Amino acid sequence: MNIRAGSVFLFVGMIVYSSSGLASWSLSMLVCFVAWYWHHYHTNYGKLPLVISNNSTRLSKFLNNHVPTSKRPYMPVYWFAESRAQTIIRYFLPSRSNLKWEREILKEHDGGFFGVDWCCNNGSERFPDPITRPTVIIIPGLTSTTESGYVQSIARCLASQGFRIAVLIYRGLEDMELKTPRTYCATYTADLERLVEVFNERYPEAKLYAIGASLGSLILGRYMSERGDNIVIDAGMLFCCPFHPSTCMDELELWSNKFILNAQVTQGVKETYRRHSHVFGSVIDHEKVEKSFFLREFDSHFTAPIFGYKDTEEYYNDSSLDADKLNAIARPLLCVGSNDDPFSPERGLPKEEIAQTENVALVMTYGGGHVSHLEGWNPLSKSYFEKVMMEYFDAMVQGKY
């Protein structure tokens, strides 16, 4: 807070205190705080998002014409706009729905198994024919599943539009047995590819879209890059993508994030490891994995050796969605993130690279946290991301692209 603003708030407090002998110091402080917070909020938030794309492209014109939410100010939840608060509260928010899910276990070519939760949405009035009903695959974050609040909320919005939904459940999560010493990581796209194959075999006439969130966005972005023009997915979205994992890890290791976020997420992935530790044998050093307190340590002792990387630097470099990978994407891909994401800071967003691509665009809001983007007074209402998502896929399925 600058000196001028502080002087104003102090002056307001003095007026309140001196205007009545009954005014208490606590009331003065409350007024000062409200005045400070109002100033802080309108200085940092409530701005038009930064929309980055190659202005001459079809995607840029599509967004301008059919995604109006991207052209209005984003107003983070008024009473907890701070990024870490948004991120944590989003995690704990209840988001149950009456959607009916069916778990399917798919076998991969290496003998491993992963899950798919299907919401067939057979009651869809908009798309009553299951053969042609458009489908959205959701690839979640590091330890997320269909039970995660933001996944439930996204799925509920998509179901209301008539889509069929498939959520990819990573190997070893929830109650799934791990059959091989391989789990999942940012560069492993085989399970997503297998899911897309299964979908295409069953519904060759249906449109297919995909959303990747956090870790899932790296997997989806890499998959779309690898497949190029030879891809079944018609359009995608990346939600809070950590484009440059090494930069993101640096951010997570700041004191403001290290214990409240980094350590907690690390404990989550270690719980999955412990359930299946017997499967990994001598592939990893179990003692070092157990002693890992932060994500970089866990990746060094678990993720990197499991997937054949010599160290985390090699793994993070390979995970990055750099200019070459972004330029190789041949289907429309809209990325939505925030400037205060504690898992994916603004300095790690490839703004210049995206501006040179044909098929990738970025909407960066001021505020929003990580996989959150809660808005307005009610955190249980549709988030900013969900509004953008609904407009984007609705226009896509109508053939406006």
mmCIF file of C-alpha atoms in Angstrom:
data_model
loop_
_atom_site.group_PDB
_atom_site.id
_atom_site.type_symbol
_atom_site.label_atom_id
_atom_site.label_comp_id
_atom_site.label_asym_id
_atom_site.label_seq_id
_atom_site.Cartn_x
_atom_site.Cartn_y
_atom_site.Cartn_z
ATOM 1 C CA MET A 1 0.000 0.000 0.000
ATOM 2 C CA ASN A 2 1.506 3.364 -0.987
ATOM 3 C CA ILE A 3 1.865 6.369 1.345
ATOM 4 C CA ARG A 4 -0.938 8.340 -0.301
ATOM 5 C CA ALA A 5 -3.441 5.485 0.049
ATOM 6 C CA GLY A 6 -2.368 4.852 3.667
ATOM 7 C CA SER A 7 -2.836 8.507 4.528
ATOM 8 C CA VAL A 8 -6.336 8.491 3.047
ATOM 9 C CA PHE A 9 -7.378 5.422 5.071
ATOM 10 C CA LEU A 10 -5.902 6.857 8.278
ATOM 11 C CA PHE A 11 -7.703 10.153 7.624
ATOM 12 C CA VAL A 12 -11.005 8.287 7.119
ATOM 13 C CA GLY A 13 -10.464 6.435 10.392
ATOM 14 C CA MET A 14 -9.760 9.652 12.264
ATOM 15 C CA ILE A 15 -12.930 11.254 10.922
ATOM 16 C CA VAL A 16 -15.043 8.288 11.969
ATOM 17 C CA TYR A 17 -13.438 8.218 15.400
ATOM 18 C CA SER A 18 -13.770 11.936 16.035
ATOM 19 C CA SER A 19 -17.232 12.389 14.577
ATOM 20 C CA SER A 20 -18.949 10.763 17.532
ATOM 21 C CA GLY A 21 -17.948 10.114 21.082
ATOM 22 C CA LEU A 22 -19.616 6.709 20.751
ATOM 23 C CA ALA A 23 -17.516 5.592 17.792
ATOM 24 C CA SER A 24 -15.139 2.871 18.844
ATOM 25 C CA TRP A 25 -11.603 2.325 17.635
ATOM 26 C CA SER A 26 -12.637 -1.073 16.274
ATOM 27 C CA LEU A 27 -15.285 0.550 14.087
ATOM 28 C CA SER A 28 -12.691 3.007 12.820
ATOM 29 C CA MET A 29 -10.355 0.172 11.964
ATOM 30 C CA LEU A 30 -13.152 -1.696 10.208
ATOM 31 C CA VAL A 31 -13.908 1.331 8.049
ATOM 32 C CA CYS A 32 -10.199 1.711 7.291
ATOM 33 C CA PHE A 33 -9.938 -1.941 6.311
ATOM 34 C CA VAL A 34 -12.980 -1.752 4.040
ATOM 35 C CA ALA A 35 -11.562 1.363 2.385
ATOM 36 C CA TRP A 36 -8.156 -0.295 1.972
ATOM 37 C CA TYR A 37 -9.669 -3.479 0.562
ATOM 38 C CA TRP A 38 -11.832 -1.547 -1.875
ATOM 39 C CA HIS A 39 -8.719 0.284 -3.081
ATOM 40 C CA HIS A 40 -6.683 -2.940 -3.266
ATOM 41 C CA TYR A 41 -9.415 -4.829 -5.147
ATOM 42 C CA HIS A 42 -9.970 -2.180 -7.786
ATOM 43 C CA THR A 43 -6.227 -1.648 -8.214
ATOM 44 C CA ASN A 44 -5.474 -5.324 -8.875
ATOM 45 C CA TYR A 45 -8.721 -6.845 -10.145
ATOM 46 C CA GLY A 46 -11.822 -6.042 -12.138
ATOM 47 C CA LYS A 47 -9.853 -5.543 -15.345
ATOM 48 C CA LEU A 48 -10.394 -6.706 -18.886
ATOM 49 C CA PRO A 49 -8.540 -9.972 -19.476
ATOM 50 C CA LEU A 50 -5.493 -10.034 -21.701
ATOM 51 C CA VAL A 51 -6.447 -11.935 -24.859
ATOM 52 C CA ILE A 52 -3.482 -13.130 -26.895
ATOM 53 C CA SER A 53 -3.743 -14.648 -30.339
ATOM 54 C CA ASN A 54 -2.587 -14.137 -33.873
ATOM 55 C CA ASN A 55 -5.140 -11.515 -34.932
ATOM 56 C CA SER A 56 -5.182 -12.684 -38.535
ATOM 57 C CA THR A 57 -6.271 -16.220 -37.666
ATOM 58 C CA ARG A 58 -9.620 -17.902 -37.802
ATOM 59 C CA LEU A 59 -9.438 -18.667 -34.081
ATOM 60 C CA SER A 60 -8.940 -15.020 -33.167
ATOM 61 C CA LYS A 61 -12.002 -13.973 -35.148
ATOM 62 C CA PHE A 62 -13.999 -16.851 -33.684
ATOM 63 C CA LEU A 63 -13.227 -15.792 -30.110
ATOM 64 C CA ASN A 64 -14.059 -12.178 -30.861
ATOM 65 C CA ASN A 65 -17.435 -13.102 -32.329
ATOM 66 C CA HIS A 66 -18.564 -16.034 -30.185
ATOM 67 C CA VAL A 67 -16.908 -15.866 -26.734
ATOM 68 C CA PRO A 68 -18.190 -12.552 -25.319
ATOM 69 C CA THR A 69 -17.144 -13.349 -21.733
ATOM 70 C CA SER A 70 -13.503 -13.027 -22.789
ATOM 71 C CA LYS A 71 -14.178 -9.362 -23.600
ATOM 72 C CA ARG A 72 -15.577 -8.285 -20.237
ATOM 73 C CA PRO A 73 -13.794 -7.626 -16.920
ATOM 74 C CA TYR A 74 -13.248 -10.576 -14.624
ATOM 75 C CA MET A 75 -14.431 -9.843 -11.080
ATOM 76 C CA PRO A 76 -12.904 -12.341 -8.615
ATOM 77 C CA VAL A 77 -15.050 -13.292 -5.637
ATOM 78 C CA TYR A 78 -15.251 -10.026 -3.731
ATOM 79 C CA TRP A 79 -14.555 -11.397 -0.291
ATOM 80 C CA PHE A 80 -11.532 -13.664 -1.045
ATOM 81 C CA ALA A 81 -9.936 -12.465 -4.253
ATOM 82 C CA GLU A 82 -6.358 -13.368 -3.255
ATOM 83 C CA SER A 83 -4.918 -16.169 -5.402
ATOM 84 C CA ARG A 84 -4.031 -18.689 -2.691
ATOM 85 C CA ALA A 85 -7.355 -18.117 -0.942
ATOM 86 C CA GLN A 86 -9.234 -18.724 -4.211
ATOM 87 C CA THR A 87 -7.210 -21.853 -4.957
ATOM 88 C CA ILE A 88 -7.717 -23.401 -1.525
ATOM 89 C CA ILE A 89 -11.401 -22.475 -1.170
ATOM 90 C CA ARG A 90 -12.151 -23.814 -4.647
ATOM 91 C CA TYR A 91 -10.646 -27.130 -3.548
ATOM 92 C CA PHE A 92 -12.940 -27.396 -0.531
ATOM 93 C CA LEU A 93 -16.121 -25.996 -2.072
ATOM 94 C CA PRO A 94 -18.940 -28.548 -2.281
ATOM 95 C CA SER A 95 -19.908 -29.166 -5.869
ATOM 96 C CA ARG A 96 -22.065 -32.242 -5.932
ATOM 97 C CA SER A 97 -24.360 -32.907 -8.852
ATOM 98 C CA ASN A 98 -26.982 -35.463 -9.748
ATOM 99 C CA LEU A 99 -25.018 -36.662 -12.765
ATOM 100 C CA LYS A 100 -24.858 -40.422 -13.222
ATOM 101 C CA TRP A 101 -21.343 -41.771 -13.688
ATOM 102 C CA GLU A 102 -20.210 -45.191 -14.875
ATOM 103 C CA ARG A 103 -16.619 -46.292 -14.300
ATOM 104 C CA GLU A 104 -14.905 -48.209 -17.097
ATOM 105 C CA ILE A 105 -11.429 -49.692 -16.745
ATOM 106 C CA LEU A 106 -9.374 -49.684 -19.935
ATOM 107 C CA LYS A 107 -6.297 -51.808 -20.517
ATOM 108 C CA GLU A 108 -3.293 -50.213 -22.147
ATOM 109 C CA HIS A 109 -0.848 -51.866 -24.539
ATOM 110 C CA ASP A 110 1.802 -52.131 -21.804
ATOM 111 C CA GLY A 111 -0.516 -54.129 -19.546
ATOM 112 C CA GLY A 112 -1.428 -51.186 -17.346
ATOM 113 C CA PHE A 113 -4.954 -50.066 -16.488
ATOM 114 C CA PHE A 114 -6.558 -46.647 -16.191
ATOM 115 C CA GLY A 115 -10.105 -45.513 -15.587
ATOM 116 C CA VAL A 116 -12.735 -43.536 -17.449
ATOM 117 C CA ASP A 117 -15.812 -42.120 -15.760
ATOM 118 C CA TRP A 118 -18.585 -41.714 -18.313
ATOM 119 C CA CYS A 119 -21.589 -39.451 -17.975
ATOM 120 C CA CYS A 120 -23.552 -40.537 -21.036
ATOM 121 C CA ASN A 121 -26.226 -37.867 -20.501
ATOM 122 C CA ASN A 122 -28.911 -40.000 -22.092
ATOM 123 C CA GLY A 123 -31.536 -37.501 -21.052
ATOM 124 C CA SER A 124 -30.059 -34.839 -23.327
ATOM 125 C CA GLU A 125 -32.874 -33.148 -25.214
ATOM 126 C CA ARG A 126 -30.466 -31.159 -27.348
ATOM 127 C CA PHE A 127 -28.567 -34.240 -28.564
ATOM 128 C CA PRO A 128 -30.945 -37.209 -28.101
ATOM 129 C CA ASP A 129 -29.044 -39.528 -30.461
ATOM 130 C CA PRO A 130 -26.091 -41.131 -28.584
ATOM 131 C CA ILE A 131 -24.386 -41.956 -31.878
ATOM 132 C CA THR A 132 -23.864 -38.290 -32.731
ATOM 133 C CA ARG A 133 -23.947 -36.757 -29.223
ATOM 134 C CA PRO A 134 -20.865 -34.500 -28.892
ATOM 135 C CA THR A 135 -18.473 -35.488 -26.119
ATOM 136 C CA VAL A 136 -15.977 -33.650 -23.925
ATOM 137 C CA ILE A 137 -13.038 -35.477 -22.352
ATOM 138 C CA ILE A 138 -11.751 -33.958 -19.105
ATOM 139 C CA ILE A 139 -8.110 -34.606 -18.198
ATOM 140 C CA PRO A 140 -7.798 -33.466 -14.559
ATOM 141 C CA GLY A 141 -4.997 -32.136 -12.378
ATOM 142 C CA LEU A 142 -2.271 -34.049 -10.539
ATOM 143 C CA THR A 143 -4.376 -35.868 -7.938
ATOM 144 C CA SER A 144 -7.850 -34.944 -9.178
ATOM 145 C CA THR A 145 -10.637 -37.302 -10.189
ATOM 146 C CA THR A 146 -14.341 -37.047 -10.955
ATOM 147 C CA GLU A 147 -14.882 -36.468 -7.226
ATOM 148 C CA SER A 148 -12.921 -33.194 -7.312
ATOM 149 C CA GLY A 149 -15.102 -30.124 -6.929
ATOM 150 C CA TYR A 150 -13.933 -28.255 -10.017
ATOM 151 C CA VAL A 151 -14.334 -31.394 -12.182
ATOM 152 C CA GLN A 152 -17.885 -31.876 -10.910
ATOM 153 C CA SER A 153 -18.672 -28.226 -11.570
ATOM 154 C CA ILE A 154 -17.275 -28.290 -15.118
ATOM 155 C CA ALA A 155 -19.108 -31.536 -15.857
ATOM 156 C CA ARG A 156 -22.397 -30.125 -14.566
ATOM 157 C CA CYS A 157 -22.098 -27.136 -16.917
ATOM 158 C CA LEU A 158 -21.301 -29.361 -19.902
ATOM 159 C CA ALA A 159 -24.157 -31.754 -19.106
ATOM 160 C CA SER A 160 -26.585 -28.827 -19.005
ATOM 161 C CA GLN A 161 -25.583 -28.109 -22.607
ATOM 162 C CA GLY A 162 -26.306 -31.700 -23.626
ATOM 163 C CA PHE A 163 -22.746 -33.040 -23.959
ATOM 164 C CA ARG A 164 -21.595 -36.525 -23.070
ATOM 165 C CA ILE A 165 -18.630 -36.369 -20.671
ATOM 166 C CA ALA A 166 -15.651 -38.653 -20.085
ATOM 167 C CA VAL A 167 -13.204 -38.046 -17.219
ATOM 168 C CA LEU A 168 -9.818 -39.727 -17.495
ATOM 169 C CA ILE A 169 -8.794 -41.303 -14.164
ATOM 170 C CA TYR A 170 -5.039 -41.681 -13.875
ATOM 171 C CA ARG A 171 -3.448 -45.031 -13.113
ATOM 172 C CA GLY A 172 -3.407 -45.925 -9.440
ATOM 173 C CA LEU A 173 -5.834 -43.241 -8.260
ATOM 174 C CA GLU A 174 -8.819 -43.970 -6.031
ATOM 175 C CA ASP A 175 -9.336 -47.743 -5.724
ATOM 176 C CA MET A 176 -7.687 -48.786 -8.986
ATOM 177 C CA GLU A 177 -5.037 -51.466 -8.769
ATOM 178 C CA LEU A 178 -1.682 -50.587 -10.309
ATOM 179 C CA LYS A 179 -0.518 -53.425 -12.565
ATOM 180 C CA THR A 180 2.784 -52.025 -13.843
ATOM 181 C CA PRO A 181 5.510 -49.790 -12.357
ATOM 182 C CA ARG A 182 4.218 -46.829 -14.348
ATOM 183 C CA THR A 183 1.770 -44.206 -13.202
ATOM 184 C CA TYR A 184 1.297 -40.923 -15.104
ATOM 185 C CA CYS A 185 3.151 -37.700 -15.801
ATOM 186 C CA ALA A 186 3.065 -34.560 -17.960
ATOM 187 C CA THR A 187 4.728 -36.251 -20.941
ATOM 188 C CA TYR A 188 2.827 -39.540 -20.909
ATOM 189 C CA THR A 189 -0.001 -39.325 -23.438
ATOM 190 C CA ALA A 190 -0.605 -43.023 -24.148
ATOM 191 C CA ASP A 191 -3.637 -43.357 -21.864
ATOM 192 C CA LEU A 192 -5.314 -40.311 -23.393
ATOM 193 C CA GLU A 193 -4.581 -41.671 -26.851
ATOM 194 C CA ARG A 194 -6.142 -44.993 -25.888
ATOM 195 C CA LEU A 195 -9.282 -43.239 -24.590
ATOM 196 C CA VAL A 196 -9.593 -41.265 -27.832
ATOM 197 C CA GLU A 197 -9.237 -44.507 -29.819
ATOM 198 C CA VAL A 198 -12.003 -46.175 -27.806
ATOM 199 C CA PHE A 199 -14.279 -43.184 -28.254
ATOM 200 C CA ASN A 200 -13.679 -43.072 -32.019
ATOM 201 C CA GLU A 201 -14.407 -46.775 -32.362
ATOM 202 C CA ARG A 202 -17.734 -46.403 -30.547
ATOM 203 C CA TYR A 203 -18.878 -43.005 -31.790
ATOM 204 C CA PRO A 204 -17.185 -42.268 -35.121
ATOM 205 C CA GLU A 205 -19.905 -39.758 -36.074
ATOM 206 C CA ALA A 206 -19.749 -37.705 -32.862
ATOM 207 C CA LYS A 207 -17.740 -34.547 -32.337
ATOM 208 C CA LEU A 208 -15.012 -34.800 -29.706
ATOM 209 C CA TYR A 209 -13.626 -31.981 -27.569
ATOM 210 C CA ALA A 210 -11.234 -32.002 -24.624
ATOM 211 C CA ILE A 211 -10.328 -29.962 -21.546
ATOM 212 C CA GLY A 212 -7.047 -30.328 -19.699
ATOM 213 C CA ALA A 213 -6.693 -28.806 -16.235
ATOM 214 C CA SER A 214 -3.324 -28.138 -14.578
ATOM 215 C CA LEU A 215 -1.217 -31.299 -15.157
ATOM 216 C CA GLY A 216 -3.936 -32.503 -17.520
ATOM 217 C CA SER A 217 -3.423 -29.412 -19.666
ATOM 218 C CA LEU A 218 0.214 -30.370 -20.261
ATOM 219 C CA ILE A 219 -0.895 -33.863 -21.278
ATOM 220 C CA LEU A 220 -3.590 -32.559 -23.636
ATOM 221 C CA GLY A 221 -1.356 -29.872 -25.130
ATOM 222 C CA ARG A 222 1.416 -32.401 -25.766
ATOM 223 C CA TYR A 223 -1.025 -34.906 -27.269
ATOM 224 C CA MET A 224 -2.484 -32.331 -29.658
ATOM 225 C CA SER A 225 1.050 -31.323 -30.608
ATOM 226 C CA GLU A 226 2.144 -34.912 -31.235
ATOM 227 C CA ARG A 227 -0.872 -35.733 -33.384
ATOM 228 C CA GLY A 228 -0.844 -32.552 -35.440
ATOM 229 C CA ASP A 229 -3.507 -32.693 -38.136
ATOM 230 C CA ASN A 230 -4.004 -36.439 -37.637
ATOM 231 C CA ILE A 231 -6.255 -36.059 -34.625
ATOM 232 C CA VAL A 232 -9.834 -36.955 -33.689
ATOM 233 C CA ILE A 233 -10.229 -34.110 -31.180
ATOM 234 C CA ASP A 234 -11.990 -31.190 -32.878
ATOM 235 C CA ALA A 235 -11.108 -28.471 -30.336
ATOM 236 C CA GLY A 236 -9.573 -28.201 -26.896
ATOM 237 C CA MET A 237 -9.142 -25.991 -23.847
ATOM 238 C CA LEU A 238 -6.277 -25.732 -21.368
ATOM 239 C CA PHE A 239 -7.241 -24.545 -17.881
ATOM 240 C CA CYS A 240 -4.388 -23.013 -15.835
ATOM 241 C CA CYS A 241 -1.663 -24.695 -17.830
ATOM 242 C CA PRO A 242 1.856 -24.761 -16.291
ATOM 243 C CA PHE A 243 3.477 -24.214 -19.702
ATOM 244 C CA HIS A 244 7.029 -24.086 -18.295
ATOM 245 C CA PRO A 245 7.207 -26.517 -15.355
ATOM 246 C CA SER A 246 10.633 -25.360 -14.170
ATOM 247 C CA THR A 247 9.355 -21.777 -13.811
ATOM 248 C CA CYS A 248 6.210 -23.033 -12.123
ATOM 249 C CA MET A 249 8.250 -25.086 -9.680
ATOM 250 C CA ASP A 250 10.318 -22.005 -8.819
ATOM 251 C CA GLU A 251 7.064 -20.206 -8.000
ATOM 252 C CA LEU A 252 5.832 -23.060 -5.841
ATOM 253 C CA GLU A 253 9.079 -22.968 -3.882
ATOM 254 C CA LEU A 254 8.571 -19.375 -2.780
ATOM 255 C CA TRP A 255 7.866 -19.110 0.951
ATOM 256 C CA SER A 256 4.365 -17.829 0.225
ATOM 257 C CA ASN A 257 3.534 -21.087 -1.564
ATOM 258 C CA LYS A 258 5.995 -23.650 -0.266
ATOM 259 C CA PHE A 259 4.183 -24.994 2.778
ATOM 260 C CA ILE A 260 0.570 -24.028 2.183
ATOM 261 C CA LEU A 261 0.438 -25.440 -1.385
ATOM 262 C CA ASN A 262 3.598 -27.281 -2.465
ATOM 263 C CA ALA A 263 3.937 -29.496 0.603
ATOM 264 C CA GLN A 264 0.221 -30.343 0.641
ATOM 265 C CA VAL A 265 0.156 -31.426 -3.001
ATOM 266 C CA THR A 266 3.297 -33.495 -2.442
ATOM 267 C CA GLN A 267 1.625 -35.352 0.414
ATOM 268 C CA GLY A 268 -1.226 -36.172 -1.955
ATOM 269 C CA VAL A 269 0.994 -37.814 -4.572
ATOM 270 C CA LYS A 270 2.940 -39.635 -1.866
ATOM 271 C CA GLU A 271 -0.279 -41.201 -0.619
ATOM 272 C CA THR A 272 -0.820 -42.672 -4.075
ATOM 273 C CA TYR A 273 2.779 -43.933 -4.103
ATOM 274 C CA ARG A 274 2.376 -45.598 -0.698
ATOM 275 C CA ARG A 275 -0.691 -47.550 -1.813
ATOM 276 C CA HIS A 276 1.297 -49.098 -4.649
ATOM 277 C CA SER A 277 4.901 -48.945 -3.413
ATOM 278 C CA HIS A 278 5.333 -52.723 -3.727
ATOM 279 C CA VAL A 279 4.827 -52.476 -7.510
ATOM 280 C CA PHE A 280 7.870 -50.272 -8.146
ATOM 281 C CA GLY A 281 10.513 -52.607 -6.749
ATOM 282 C CA SER A 282 14.049 -51.395 -7.377
ATOM 283 C CA VAL A 283 13.042 -48.870 -10.047
ATOM 284 C CA ILE A 284 13.104 -46.109 -7.432
ATOM 285 C CA ASP A 285 14.787 -45.358 -4.119
ATOM 286 C CA HIS A 286 11.862 -45.798 -1.737
ATOM 287 C CA GLU A 287 13.595 -44.129 1.189
ATOM 288 C CA LYS A 288 14.232 -40.953 -0.811
ATOM 289 C CA VAL A 289 10.659 -40.909 -2.084
ATOM 290 C CA GLU A 290 9.347 -41.132 1.480
ATOM 291 C CA LYS A 291 11.596 -38.269 2.557
ATOM 292 C CA SER A 292 10.395 -36.021 -0.280
ATOM 293 C CA PHE A 293 8.644 -33.040 1.238
ATOM 294 C CA PHE A 294 8.180 -30.904 -1.884
ATOM 295 C CA LEU A 295 7.200 -31.629 -5.483
ATOM 296 C CA ARG A 296 10.635 -31.134 -7.037
ATOM 297 C CA GLU A 297 12.067 -33.723 -4.638
ATOM 298 C CA PHE A 298 9.247 -36.150 -5.420
ATOM 299 C CA ASP A 299 9.727 -35.696 -9.160
ATOM 300 C CA SER A 300 13.462 -36.207 -8.744
ATOM 301 C CA HIS A 301 13.144 -39.487 -6.826
ATOM 302 C CA PHE A 302 9.931 -40.860 -8.345
ATOM 303 C CA THR A 303 8.529 -39.319 -11.535
ATOM 304 C CA ALA A 304 11.834 -38.845 -13.392
ATOM 305 C CA PRO A 305 13.200 -42.387 -12.852
ATOM 306 C CA ILE A 306 9.819 -44.031 -13.466
ATOM 307 C CA PHE A 307 9.617 -42.408 -16.905
ATOM 308 C CA GLY A 308 13.278 -42.724 -17.844
ATOM 309 C CA TYR A 309 14.529 -39.189 -17.235
ATOM 310 C CA LYS A 310 17.958 -38.673 -15.727
ATOM 311 C CA ASP A 311 16.761 -35.780 -13.540
ATOM 312 C CA THR A 312 14.002 -33.236 -13.019
ATOM 313 C CA GLU A 313 15.623 -30.711 -15.347
ATOM 314 C CA GLU A 314 15.346 -33.123 -18.267
ATOM 315 C CA TYR A 315 11.789 -34.029 -17.282
ATOM 316 C CA TYR A 316 10.639 -30.420 -16.896
ATOM 317 C CA ASN A 317 12.265 -29.351 -20.156
ATOM 318 C CA ASP A 318 10.539 -32.186 -22.015
ATOM 319 C CA SER A 319 7.224 -31.313 -20.320
ATOM 320 C CA SER A 320 7.258 -27.680 -21.462
ATOM 321 C CA LEU A 321 4.837 -26.548 -24.139
ATOM 322 C CA ASP A 322 7.355 -24.491 -26.070
ATOM 323 C CA ALA A 323 7.045 -22.669 -29.388
ATOM 324 C CA ASP A 324 7.661 -25.794 -31.486
ATOM 325 C CA LYS A 325 4.973 -27.794 -29.703
ATOM 326 C CA LEU A 326 2.469 -24.928 -29.800
ATOM 327 C CA ASN A 327 3.029 -24.376 -33.510
ATOM 328 C CA ALA A 328 2.484 -28.083 -34.203
ATOM 329 C CA ILE A 329 -1.083 -27.936 -32.835
ATOM 330 C CA ALA A 330 -3.508 -28.117 -35.748
ATOM 331 C CA ARG A 331 -6.876 -27.781 -33.998
ATOM 332 C CA PRO A 332 -8.259 -24.756 -32.112
ATOM 333 C CA LEU A 333 -6.927 -24.641 -28.564
ATOM 334 C CA LEU A 334 -8.045 -21.976 -26.083
ATOM 335 C CA CYS A 335 -5.964 -21.527 -22.933
ATOM 336 C CA VAL A 336 -7.437 -19.788 -19.882
ATOM 337 C CA GLY A 337 -5.231 -18.763 -16.961
ATOM 338 C CA SER A 338 -4.617 -15.978 -14.469
ATOM 339 C CA ASN A 339 -1.785 -13.588 -13.737
ATOM 340 C CA ASP A 340 -1.668 -14.622 -10.066
ATOM 341 C CA ASP A 341 -1.751 -18.414 -10.433
ATOM 342 C CA PRO A 342 0.565 -19.771 -7.707
ATOM 343 C CA PHE A 343 1.157 -22.928 -9.774
ATOM 344 C CA SER A 344 1.643 -21.159 -13.123
ATOM 345 C CA PRO A 345 2.879 -17.564 -12.747
ATOM 346 C CA GLU A 346 2.470 -14.918 -15.409
ATOM 347 C CA ARG A 347 6.202 -14.903 -16.192
ATOM 348 C CA GLY A 348 5.863 -18.531 -17.292
ATOM 349 C CA LEU A 349 3.077 -17.882 -19.813
ATOM 350 C CA PRO A 350 4.336 -18.108 -23.420
ATOM 351 C CA LYS A 351 2.610 -14.943 -24.594
ATOM 352 C CA GLU A 352 4.922 -14.140 -27.498
ATOM 353 C CA GLU A 353 4.970 -17.754 -28.667
ATOM 354 C CA ILE A 354 1.170 -18.046 -28.633
ATOM 355 C CA ALA A 355 0.821 -14.771 -30.554
ATOM 356 C CA GLN A 356 2.729 -16.390 -33.423
ATOM 357 C CA THR A 357 0.643 -19.563 -33.653
ATOM 358 C CA GLU A 358 -2.233 -20.343 -35.970
ATOM 359 C CA ASN A 359 -4.413 -22.394 -33.646
ATOM 360 C CA VAL A 360 -3.682 -21.400 -30.048
ATOM 361 C CA ALA A 361 -5.045 -18.458 -28.036
ATOM 362 C CA LEU A 362 -4.655 -17.360 -24.431
ATOM 363 C CA VAL A 363 -7.074 -15.541 -22.145
ATOM 364 C CA MET A 364 -5.244 -14.297 -19.039
ATOM 365 C CA THR A 365 -7.387 -12.774 -16.309
ATOM 366 C CA TYR A 366 -6.201 -10.463 -13.550
ATOM 367 C CA GLY A 367 -6.883 -12.615 -10.521
ATOM 368 C CA GLY A 368 -8.372 -16.088 -10.474
ATOM 369 C CA GLY A 369 -5.859 -18.345 -8.731
ATOM 370 C CA HIS A 370 -5.326 -21.940 -9.875
ATOM 371 C CA VAL A 371 -8.200 -23.914 -11.477
ATOM 372 C CA SER A 372 -10.572 -21.553 -9.701
ATOM 373 C CA HIS A 373 -11.767 -18.319 -11.351
ATOM 374 C CA LEU A 374 -14.619 -17.945 -8.867
ATOM 375 C CA GLU A 375 -16.549 -14.766 -9.525
ATOM 376 C CA GLY A 376 -18.826 -12.154 -7.958
ATOM 377 C CA TRP A 377 -20.566 -12.578 -4.619
ATOM 378 C CA ASN A 378 -21.474 -16.253 -4.803
ATOM 379 C CA PRO A 379 -18.571 -18.741 -5.125
ATOM 380 C CA LEU A 380 -21.048 -21.508 -5.936
ATOM 381 C CA SER A 381 -22.229 -19.816 -9.135
ATOM 382 C CA LYS A 382 -20.663 -20.516 -12.519
ATOM 383 C CA SER A 383 -17.015 -19.559 -12.613
ATOM 384 C CA TYR A 384 -15.470 -17.289 -15.207
ATOM 385 C CA PHE A 385 -13.760 -20.277 -16.831
ATOM 386 C CA GLU A 386 -17.020 -22.193 -17.034
ATOM 387 C CA LYS A 387 -18.760 -19.283 -18.772
ATOM 388 C CA VAL A 388 -15.952 -19.033 -21.326
ATOM 389 C CA MET A 389 -15.984 -22.816 -21.754
ATOM 390 C CA MET A 390 -19.728 -22.979 -22.364
ATOM 391 C CA GLU A 391 -19.633 -20.209 -24.980
ATOM 392 C CA TYR A 392 -16.594 -21.738 -26.685
ATOM 393 C CA PHE A 393 -17.910 -25.304 -27.013
ATOM 394 C CA ASP A 394 -21.458 -24.174 -27.765
ATOM 395 C CA ALA A 395 -20.227 -22.171 -30.739
ATOM 396 C CA MET A 396 -17.963 -25.030 -31.804
ATOM 397 C CA VAL A 397 -20.751 -27.614 -31.780
ATOM 398 C CA GLN A 398 -22.959 -25.248 -33.768
ATOM 399 C CA GLY A 399 -20.343 -25.193 -36.505
ATOM 400 C CA LYS A 400 -19.462 -21.530 -36.131
ATOM 401 C CA TYR A 401 -15.735 -22.171 -36.279
#
